PDB file of C-alpha atoms in Angstrom:
ATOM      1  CA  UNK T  10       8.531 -10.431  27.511  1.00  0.00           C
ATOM      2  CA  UNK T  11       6.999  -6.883  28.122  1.00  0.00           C
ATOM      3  CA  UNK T  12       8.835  -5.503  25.260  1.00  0.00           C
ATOM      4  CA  UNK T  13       7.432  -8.457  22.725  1.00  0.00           C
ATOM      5  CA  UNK T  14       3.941  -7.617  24.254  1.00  0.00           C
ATOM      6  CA  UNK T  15       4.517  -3.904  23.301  1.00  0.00           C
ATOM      7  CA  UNK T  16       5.690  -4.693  19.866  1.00  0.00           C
ATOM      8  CA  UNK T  17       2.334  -6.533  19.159  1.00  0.00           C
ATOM      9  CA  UNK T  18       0.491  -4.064  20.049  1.00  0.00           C
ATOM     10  CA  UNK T  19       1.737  -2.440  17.476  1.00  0.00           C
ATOM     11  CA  UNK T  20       0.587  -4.593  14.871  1.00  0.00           C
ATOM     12  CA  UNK T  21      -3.232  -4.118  13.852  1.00  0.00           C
ATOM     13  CA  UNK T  22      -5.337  -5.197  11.075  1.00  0.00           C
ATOM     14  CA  UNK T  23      -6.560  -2.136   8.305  1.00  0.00           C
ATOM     15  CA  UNK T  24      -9.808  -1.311   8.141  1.00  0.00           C
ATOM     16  CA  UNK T  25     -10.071  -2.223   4.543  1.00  0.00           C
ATOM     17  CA  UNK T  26      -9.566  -6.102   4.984  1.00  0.00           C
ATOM     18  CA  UNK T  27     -11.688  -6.507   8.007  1.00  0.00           C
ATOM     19  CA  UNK T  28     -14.642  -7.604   6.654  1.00  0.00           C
ATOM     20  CA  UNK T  29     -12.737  -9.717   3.712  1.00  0.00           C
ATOM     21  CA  UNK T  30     -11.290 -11.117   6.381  1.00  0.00           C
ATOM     22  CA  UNK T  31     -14.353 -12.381   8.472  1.00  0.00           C
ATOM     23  CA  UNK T  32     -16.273 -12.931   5.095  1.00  0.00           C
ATOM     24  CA  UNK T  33     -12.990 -15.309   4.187  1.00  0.00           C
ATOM     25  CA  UNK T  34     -13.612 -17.101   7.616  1.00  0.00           C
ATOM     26  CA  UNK T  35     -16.769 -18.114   7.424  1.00  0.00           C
ATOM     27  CA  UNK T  36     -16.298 -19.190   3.417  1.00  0.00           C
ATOM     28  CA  UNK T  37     -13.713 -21.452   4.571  1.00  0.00           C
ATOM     29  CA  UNK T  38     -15.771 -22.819   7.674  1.00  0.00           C
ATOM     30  CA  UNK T  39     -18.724 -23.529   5.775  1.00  0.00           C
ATOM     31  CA  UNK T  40     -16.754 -25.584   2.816  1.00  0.00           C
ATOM     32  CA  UNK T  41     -15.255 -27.314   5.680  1.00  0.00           C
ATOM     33  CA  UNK T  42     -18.677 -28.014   7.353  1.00  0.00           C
ATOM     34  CA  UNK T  43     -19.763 -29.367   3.902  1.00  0.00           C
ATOM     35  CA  UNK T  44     -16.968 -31.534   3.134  1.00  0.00           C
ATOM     36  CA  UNK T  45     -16.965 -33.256   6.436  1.00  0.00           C
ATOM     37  CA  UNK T  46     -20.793 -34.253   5.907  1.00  0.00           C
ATOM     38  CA  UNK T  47     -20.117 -34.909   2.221  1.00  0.00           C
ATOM     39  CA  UNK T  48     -17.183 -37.117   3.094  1.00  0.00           C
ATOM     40  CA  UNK T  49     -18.847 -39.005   6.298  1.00  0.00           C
ATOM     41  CA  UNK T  50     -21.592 -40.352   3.405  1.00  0.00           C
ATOM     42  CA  UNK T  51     -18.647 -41.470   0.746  1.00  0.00           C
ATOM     43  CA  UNK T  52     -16.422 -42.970   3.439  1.00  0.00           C
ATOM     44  CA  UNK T  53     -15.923 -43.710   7.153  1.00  0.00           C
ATOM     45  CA  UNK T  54     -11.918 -42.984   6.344  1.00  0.00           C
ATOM     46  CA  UNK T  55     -12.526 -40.559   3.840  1.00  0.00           C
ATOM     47  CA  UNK T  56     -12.809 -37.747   6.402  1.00  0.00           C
ATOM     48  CA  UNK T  57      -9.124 -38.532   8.259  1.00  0.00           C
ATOM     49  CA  UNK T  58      -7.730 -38.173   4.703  1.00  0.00           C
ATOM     50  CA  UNK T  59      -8.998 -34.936   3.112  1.00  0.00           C
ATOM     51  CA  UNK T  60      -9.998 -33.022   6.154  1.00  0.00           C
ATOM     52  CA  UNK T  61      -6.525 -31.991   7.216  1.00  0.00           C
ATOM     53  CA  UNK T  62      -5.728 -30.938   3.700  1.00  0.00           C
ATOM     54  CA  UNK T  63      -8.991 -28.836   3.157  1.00  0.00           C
ATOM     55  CA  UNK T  64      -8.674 -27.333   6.387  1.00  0.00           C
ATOM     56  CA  UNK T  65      -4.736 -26.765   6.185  1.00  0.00           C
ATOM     57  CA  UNK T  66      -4.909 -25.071   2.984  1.00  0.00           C
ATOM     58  CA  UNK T  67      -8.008 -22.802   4.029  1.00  0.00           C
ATOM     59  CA  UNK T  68      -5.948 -21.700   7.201  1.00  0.00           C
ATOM     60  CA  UNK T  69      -3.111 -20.880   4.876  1.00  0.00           C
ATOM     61  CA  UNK T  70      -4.581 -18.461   2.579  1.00  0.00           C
ATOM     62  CA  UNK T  71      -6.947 -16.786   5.480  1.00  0.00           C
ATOM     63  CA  UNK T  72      -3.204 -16.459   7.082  1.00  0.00           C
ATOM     64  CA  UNK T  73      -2.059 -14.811   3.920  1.00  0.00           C
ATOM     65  CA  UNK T  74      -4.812 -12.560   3.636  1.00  0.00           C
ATOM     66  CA  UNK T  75      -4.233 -11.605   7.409  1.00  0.00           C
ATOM     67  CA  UNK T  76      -0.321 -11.116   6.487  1.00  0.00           C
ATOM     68  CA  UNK T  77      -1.575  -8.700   3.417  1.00  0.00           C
ATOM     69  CA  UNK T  78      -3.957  -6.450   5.795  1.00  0.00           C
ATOM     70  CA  UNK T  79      -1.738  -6.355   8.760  1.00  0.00           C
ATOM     71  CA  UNK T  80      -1.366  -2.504   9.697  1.00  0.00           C
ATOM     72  CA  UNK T  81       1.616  -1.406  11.600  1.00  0.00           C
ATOM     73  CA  UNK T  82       1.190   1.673  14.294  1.00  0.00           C
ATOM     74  CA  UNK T  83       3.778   3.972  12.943  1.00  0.00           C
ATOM     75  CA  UNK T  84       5.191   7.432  13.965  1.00  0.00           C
ATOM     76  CA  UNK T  85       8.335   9.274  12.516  1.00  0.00           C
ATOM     77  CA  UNK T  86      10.840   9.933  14.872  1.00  0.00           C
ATOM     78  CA  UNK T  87      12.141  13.339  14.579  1.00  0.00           C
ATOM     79  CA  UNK T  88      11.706  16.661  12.631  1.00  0.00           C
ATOM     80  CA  UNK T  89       9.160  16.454   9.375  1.00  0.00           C
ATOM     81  CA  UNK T  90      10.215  19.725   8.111  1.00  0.00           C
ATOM     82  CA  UNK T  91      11.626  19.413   4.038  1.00  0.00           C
ATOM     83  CA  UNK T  92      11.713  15.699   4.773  1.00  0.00           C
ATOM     84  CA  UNK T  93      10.197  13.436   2.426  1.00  0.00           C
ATOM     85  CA  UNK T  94       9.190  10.078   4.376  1.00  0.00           C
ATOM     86  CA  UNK T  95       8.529   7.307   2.056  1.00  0.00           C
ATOM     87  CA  UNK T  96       4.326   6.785   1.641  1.00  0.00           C
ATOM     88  CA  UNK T  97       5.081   2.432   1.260  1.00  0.00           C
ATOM     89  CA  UNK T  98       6.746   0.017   2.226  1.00  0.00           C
ATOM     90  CA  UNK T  99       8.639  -1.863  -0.723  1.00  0.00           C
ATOM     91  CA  UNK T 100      12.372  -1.042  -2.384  1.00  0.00           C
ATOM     92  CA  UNK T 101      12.654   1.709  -4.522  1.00  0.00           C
ATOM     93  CA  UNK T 102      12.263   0.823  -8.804  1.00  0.00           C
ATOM     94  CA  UNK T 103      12.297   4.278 -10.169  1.00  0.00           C
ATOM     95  CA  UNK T 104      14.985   7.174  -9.006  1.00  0.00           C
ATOM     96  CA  UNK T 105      15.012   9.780 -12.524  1.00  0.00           C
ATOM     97  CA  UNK T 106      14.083  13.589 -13.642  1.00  0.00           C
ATOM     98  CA  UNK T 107      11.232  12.535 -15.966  1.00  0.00           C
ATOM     99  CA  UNK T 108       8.876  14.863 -18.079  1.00  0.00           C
ATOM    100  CA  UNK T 109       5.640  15.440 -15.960  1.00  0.00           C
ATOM    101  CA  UNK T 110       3.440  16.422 -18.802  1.00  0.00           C
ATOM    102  CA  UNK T 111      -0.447  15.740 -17.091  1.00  0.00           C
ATOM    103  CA  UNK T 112       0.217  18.656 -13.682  1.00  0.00           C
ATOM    104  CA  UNK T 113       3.746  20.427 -13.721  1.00  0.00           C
ATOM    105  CA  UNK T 114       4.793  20.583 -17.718  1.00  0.00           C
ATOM    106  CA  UNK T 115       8.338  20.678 -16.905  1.00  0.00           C
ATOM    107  CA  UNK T 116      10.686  18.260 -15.321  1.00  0.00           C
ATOM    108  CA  UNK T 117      10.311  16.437 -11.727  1.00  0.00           C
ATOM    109  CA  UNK T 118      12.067  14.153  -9.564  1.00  0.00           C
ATOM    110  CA  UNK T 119      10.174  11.049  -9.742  1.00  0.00           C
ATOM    111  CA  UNK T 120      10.516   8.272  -7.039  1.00  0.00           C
ATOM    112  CA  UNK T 121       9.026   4.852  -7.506  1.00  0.00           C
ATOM    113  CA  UNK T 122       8.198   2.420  -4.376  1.00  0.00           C
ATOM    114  CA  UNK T 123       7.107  -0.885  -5.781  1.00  0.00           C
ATOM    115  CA  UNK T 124       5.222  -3.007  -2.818  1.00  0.00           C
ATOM    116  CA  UNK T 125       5.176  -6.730  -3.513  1.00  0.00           C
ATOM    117  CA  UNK T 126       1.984  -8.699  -2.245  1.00  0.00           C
ATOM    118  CA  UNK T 127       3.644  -9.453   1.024  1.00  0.00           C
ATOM    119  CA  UNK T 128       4.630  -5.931   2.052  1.00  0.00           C
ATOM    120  CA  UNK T 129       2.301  -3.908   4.209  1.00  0.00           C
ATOM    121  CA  UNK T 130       0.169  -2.093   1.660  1.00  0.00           C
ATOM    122  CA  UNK T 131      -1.154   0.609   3.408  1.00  0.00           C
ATOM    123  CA  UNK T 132       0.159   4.445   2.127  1.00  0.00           C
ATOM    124  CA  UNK T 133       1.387   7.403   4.180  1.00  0.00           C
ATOM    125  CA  UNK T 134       1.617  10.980   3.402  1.00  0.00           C
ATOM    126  CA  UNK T 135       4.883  11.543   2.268  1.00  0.00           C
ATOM    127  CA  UNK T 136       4.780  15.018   3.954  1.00  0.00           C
ATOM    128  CA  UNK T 137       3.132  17.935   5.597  1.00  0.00           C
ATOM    129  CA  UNK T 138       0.812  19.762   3.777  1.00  0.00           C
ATOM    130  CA  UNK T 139      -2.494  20.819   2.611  1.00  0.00           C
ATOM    131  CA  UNK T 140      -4.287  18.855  -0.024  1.00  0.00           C
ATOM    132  CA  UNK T 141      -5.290  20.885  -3.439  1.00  0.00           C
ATOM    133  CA  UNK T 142      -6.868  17.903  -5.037  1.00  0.00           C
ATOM    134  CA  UNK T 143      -7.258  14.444  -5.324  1.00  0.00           C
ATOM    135  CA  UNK T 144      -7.931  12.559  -8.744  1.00  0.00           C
ATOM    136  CA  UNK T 145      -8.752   9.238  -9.611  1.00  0.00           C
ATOM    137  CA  UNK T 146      -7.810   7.514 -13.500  1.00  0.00           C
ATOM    138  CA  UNK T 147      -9.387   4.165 -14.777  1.00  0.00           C
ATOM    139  CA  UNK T 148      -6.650   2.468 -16.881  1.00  0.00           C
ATOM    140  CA  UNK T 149      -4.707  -0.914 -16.962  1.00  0.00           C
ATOM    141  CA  UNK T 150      -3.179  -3.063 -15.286  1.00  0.00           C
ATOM    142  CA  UNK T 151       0.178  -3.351 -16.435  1.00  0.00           C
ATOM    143  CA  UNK T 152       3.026  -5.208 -13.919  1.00  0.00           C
ATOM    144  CA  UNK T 153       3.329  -1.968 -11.466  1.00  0.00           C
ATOM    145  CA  UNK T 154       7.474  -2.075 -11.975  1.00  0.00           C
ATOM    146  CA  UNK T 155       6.973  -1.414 -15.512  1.00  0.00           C
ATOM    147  CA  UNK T 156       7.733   2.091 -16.631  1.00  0.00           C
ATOM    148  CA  UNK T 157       4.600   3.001 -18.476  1.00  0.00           C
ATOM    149  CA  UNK T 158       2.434   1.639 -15.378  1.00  0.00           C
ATOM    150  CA  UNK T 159       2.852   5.202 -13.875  1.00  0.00           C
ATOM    151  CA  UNK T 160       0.722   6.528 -17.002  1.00  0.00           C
ATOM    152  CA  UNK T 161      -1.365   3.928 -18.370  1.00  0.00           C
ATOM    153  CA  UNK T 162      -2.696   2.052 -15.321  1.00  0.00           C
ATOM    154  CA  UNK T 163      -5.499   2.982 -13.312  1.00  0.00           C
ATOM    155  CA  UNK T 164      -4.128   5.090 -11.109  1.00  0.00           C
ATOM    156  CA  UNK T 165      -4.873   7.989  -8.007  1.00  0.00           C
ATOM    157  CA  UNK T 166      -3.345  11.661  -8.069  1.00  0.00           C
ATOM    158  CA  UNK T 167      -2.520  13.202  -4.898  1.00  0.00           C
ATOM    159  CA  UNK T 168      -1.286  17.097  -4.845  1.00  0.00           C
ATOM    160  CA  UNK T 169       0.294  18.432  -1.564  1.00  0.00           C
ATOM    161  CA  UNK T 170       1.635  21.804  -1.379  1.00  0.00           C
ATOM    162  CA  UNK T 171       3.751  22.031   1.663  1.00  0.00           C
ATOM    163  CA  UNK T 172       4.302  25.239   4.146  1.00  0.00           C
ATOM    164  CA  UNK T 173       6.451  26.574   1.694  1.00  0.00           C
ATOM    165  CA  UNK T 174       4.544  26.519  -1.371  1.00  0.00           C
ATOM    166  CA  UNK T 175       6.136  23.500  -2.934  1.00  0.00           C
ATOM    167  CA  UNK T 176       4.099  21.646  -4.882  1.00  0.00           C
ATOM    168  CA  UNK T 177       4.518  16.996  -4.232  1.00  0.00           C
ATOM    169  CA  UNK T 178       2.107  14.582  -6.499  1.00  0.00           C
ATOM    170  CA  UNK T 179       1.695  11.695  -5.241  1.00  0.00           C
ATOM    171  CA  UNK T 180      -0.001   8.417  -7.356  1.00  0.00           C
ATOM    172  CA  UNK T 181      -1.165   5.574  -6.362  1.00  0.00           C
ATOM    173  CA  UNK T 182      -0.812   2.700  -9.283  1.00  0.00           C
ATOM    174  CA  UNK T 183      -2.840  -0.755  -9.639  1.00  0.00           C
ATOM    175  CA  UNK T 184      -0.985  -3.220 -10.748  1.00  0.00           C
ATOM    176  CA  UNK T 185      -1.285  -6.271 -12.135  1.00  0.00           C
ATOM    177  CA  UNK T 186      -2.764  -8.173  -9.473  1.00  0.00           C
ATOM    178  CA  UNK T 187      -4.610  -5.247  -7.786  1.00  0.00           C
ATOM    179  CA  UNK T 188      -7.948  -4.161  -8.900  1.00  0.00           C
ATOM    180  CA  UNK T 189      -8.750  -1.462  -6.056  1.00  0.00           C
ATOM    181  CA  UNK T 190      -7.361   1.659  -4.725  1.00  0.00           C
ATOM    182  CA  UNK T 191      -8.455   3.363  -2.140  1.00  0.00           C
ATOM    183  CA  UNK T 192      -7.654   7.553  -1.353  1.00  0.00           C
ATOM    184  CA  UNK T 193      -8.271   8.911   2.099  1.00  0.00           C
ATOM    185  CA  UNK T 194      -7.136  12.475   1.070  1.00  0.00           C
ATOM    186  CA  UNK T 195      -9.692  15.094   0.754  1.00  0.00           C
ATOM    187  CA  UNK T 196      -9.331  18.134  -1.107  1.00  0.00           C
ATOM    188  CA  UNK T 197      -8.473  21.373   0.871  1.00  0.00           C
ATOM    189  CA  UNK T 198      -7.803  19.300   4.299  1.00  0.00           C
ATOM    190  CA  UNK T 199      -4.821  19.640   5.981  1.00  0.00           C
ATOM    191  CA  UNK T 200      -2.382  16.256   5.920  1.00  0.00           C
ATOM    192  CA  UNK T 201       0.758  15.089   8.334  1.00  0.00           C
ATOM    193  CA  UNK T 202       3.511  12.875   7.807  1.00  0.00           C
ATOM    194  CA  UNK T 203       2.199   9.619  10.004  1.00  0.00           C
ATOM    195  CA  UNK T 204      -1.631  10.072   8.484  1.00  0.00           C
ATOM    196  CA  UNK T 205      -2.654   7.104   6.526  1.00  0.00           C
ATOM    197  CA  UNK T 206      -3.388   8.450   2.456  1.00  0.00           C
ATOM    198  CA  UNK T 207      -4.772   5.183   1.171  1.00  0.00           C
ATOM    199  CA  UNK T 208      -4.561   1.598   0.698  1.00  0.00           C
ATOM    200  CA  UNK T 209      -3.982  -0.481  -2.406  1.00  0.00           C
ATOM    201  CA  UNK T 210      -5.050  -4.351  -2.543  1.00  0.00           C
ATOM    202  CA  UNK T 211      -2.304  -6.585  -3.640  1.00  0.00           C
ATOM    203  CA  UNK T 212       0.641  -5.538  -5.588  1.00  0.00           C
ATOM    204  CA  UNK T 213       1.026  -2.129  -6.427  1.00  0.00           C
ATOM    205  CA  UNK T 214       3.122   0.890  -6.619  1.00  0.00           C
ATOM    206  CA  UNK T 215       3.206   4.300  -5.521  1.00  0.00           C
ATOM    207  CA  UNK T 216       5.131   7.490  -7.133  1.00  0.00           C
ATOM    208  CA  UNK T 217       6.375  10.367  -5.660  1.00  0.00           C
ATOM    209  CA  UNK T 218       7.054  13.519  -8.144  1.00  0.00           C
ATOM    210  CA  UNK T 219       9.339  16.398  -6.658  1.00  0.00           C
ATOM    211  CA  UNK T 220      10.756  19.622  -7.609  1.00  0.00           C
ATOM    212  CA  UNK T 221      14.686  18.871  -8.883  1.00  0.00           C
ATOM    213  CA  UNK T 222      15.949  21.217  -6.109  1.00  0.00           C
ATOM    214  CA  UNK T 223      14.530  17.703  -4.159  1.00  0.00           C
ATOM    215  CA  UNK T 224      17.861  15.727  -3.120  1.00  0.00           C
ATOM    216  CA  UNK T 225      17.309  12.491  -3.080  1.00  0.00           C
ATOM    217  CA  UNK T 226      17.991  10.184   0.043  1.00  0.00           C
ATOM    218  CA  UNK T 227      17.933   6.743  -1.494  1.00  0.00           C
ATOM    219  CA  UNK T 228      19.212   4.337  -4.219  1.00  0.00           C
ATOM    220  CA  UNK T 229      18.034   1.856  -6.941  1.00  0.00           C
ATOM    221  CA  UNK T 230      16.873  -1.011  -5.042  1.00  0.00           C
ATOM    222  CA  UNK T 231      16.447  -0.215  -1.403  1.00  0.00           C
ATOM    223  CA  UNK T 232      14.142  -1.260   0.463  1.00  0.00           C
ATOM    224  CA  UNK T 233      11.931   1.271   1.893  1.00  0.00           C
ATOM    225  CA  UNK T 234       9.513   1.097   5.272  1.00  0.00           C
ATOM    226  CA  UNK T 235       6.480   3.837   5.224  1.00  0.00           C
ATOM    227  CA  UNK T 236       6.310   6.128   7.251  1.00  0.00           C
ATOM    228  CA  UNK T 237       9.931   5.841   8.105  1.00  0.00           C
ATOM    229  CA  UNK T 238      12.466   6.189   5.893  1.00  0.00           C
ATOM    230  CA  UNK T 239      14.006   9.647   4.379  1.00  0.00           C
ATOM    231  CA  UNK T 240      13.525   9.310   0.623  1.00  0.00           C
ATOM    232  CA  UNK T 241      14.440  12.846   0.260  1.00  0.00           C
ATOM    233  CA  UNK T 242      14.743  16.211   1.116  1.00  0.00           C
ATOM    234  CA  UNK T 243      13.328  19.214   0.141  1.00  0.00           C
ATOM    235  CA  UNK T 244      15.083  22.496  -0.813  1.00  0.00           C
TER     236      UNK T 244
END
């Protein structure tokens, strides 16, 4: 019992859904409040037959939006140094040496989390660092798995440059159902592995561009947990 009570504790609700949260409370309370007056004046009965579906499917999507902004405590267990932790949780779409043509000109690792609307959606630095700069692209909203969502959708740069002097992008995409990203970073501030970078609403993806001496710690398809697991590691 004290270990289920611990685990709970862990769970917390982000910052960025806690006022569409309270806001999606009292929307569903009030339309709730109206029908039942509404109703009373049709029909005596009227109320014992709708009620319980108005209010059942207004509990259900203010459950859904609670499941979406839930915000597990995290912390990485173990030495950060040349690690790269994966910044989402999701399964892993993209695992290539691509042409980075808009920061690096040459050719980078690129590694693609794509985060479906029910995974946690809040984004972790990927590793220790300071930050050079932080950039933010309007663009569209292509499906986030597709390959030319990493360019073409609205999108938010990230550039770490570890202890070392390695240089790590990171991007945040929209995708097709998201219409907001949001960038904690701060240029010239230092960042940690465990530090929260951002949050995208709804589905989304997030890139990770390293140097090809990077070795990669993952395959096509797996699922990934932020803040957690290994994607790779750094020469």
């Amino acid at each position: 019992m004290g270990e289920r009570i611990k685990k709970l504790k862990k769970i917390r609700i982000h910052r960025e859904g806690t006022s569409e949260l309270l806001y999606a409370a009292i929307a569903i309370f009030a339309v709730n409040l109206l029908l039942w007056f509404l109703l009373g004046a049709l029909h005596p009965y009227a109320r014992h037959v709708v009620m319980p579906l108005t209010c059942g499917i207004g509990g259900f999507l203010w459950l859904c939006m609670l499941n979406f902004y839930r915000c597990p405590v995290r912390y990485f267990n173990g030495d950060t140094d040349h690690l790269v932790v994966a910044p989402a949780d999701g399964k892993i779409v993209v695992l290539e040496d691509v042409e980075e043509h808009e920061y690096f000109h040459d050719k980078r690792l690129m590694i693609s989390i794509f985060m479906s609307p029910l995974n946690v959606h809040a984004n972790w630095f990927p590793v220790d660092g300071k930050v050079k700069f932080v950039k933010h692209f309007n663009g569209n909203y292509h499906k986030a798995w597709l390959p030319k969502a990493s360019e073409e959708n609205e999108h938010a740069d990230t550039m770490i440059e570890t202890a070392d002097g390695q240089e790590i992008l990171v991007r945040q995409i929209a995708g097709a159902m998201a219409r907001r990203i949001v960038t904690y970073a701060k240029e010239g501030e230092e960042c940690y592995i465990d530090e929260h970078l951002g949050f995208i609403k709804l589905g989304s993806r997030v890139d990770v561009f390293l140097p090809l001496t990077a070795r990669a710690c993952v395959t096509m398809n797996q699922p990934t947990t932020g803040d957690q697991t290994v994607i790779a590691k750094l020469a």
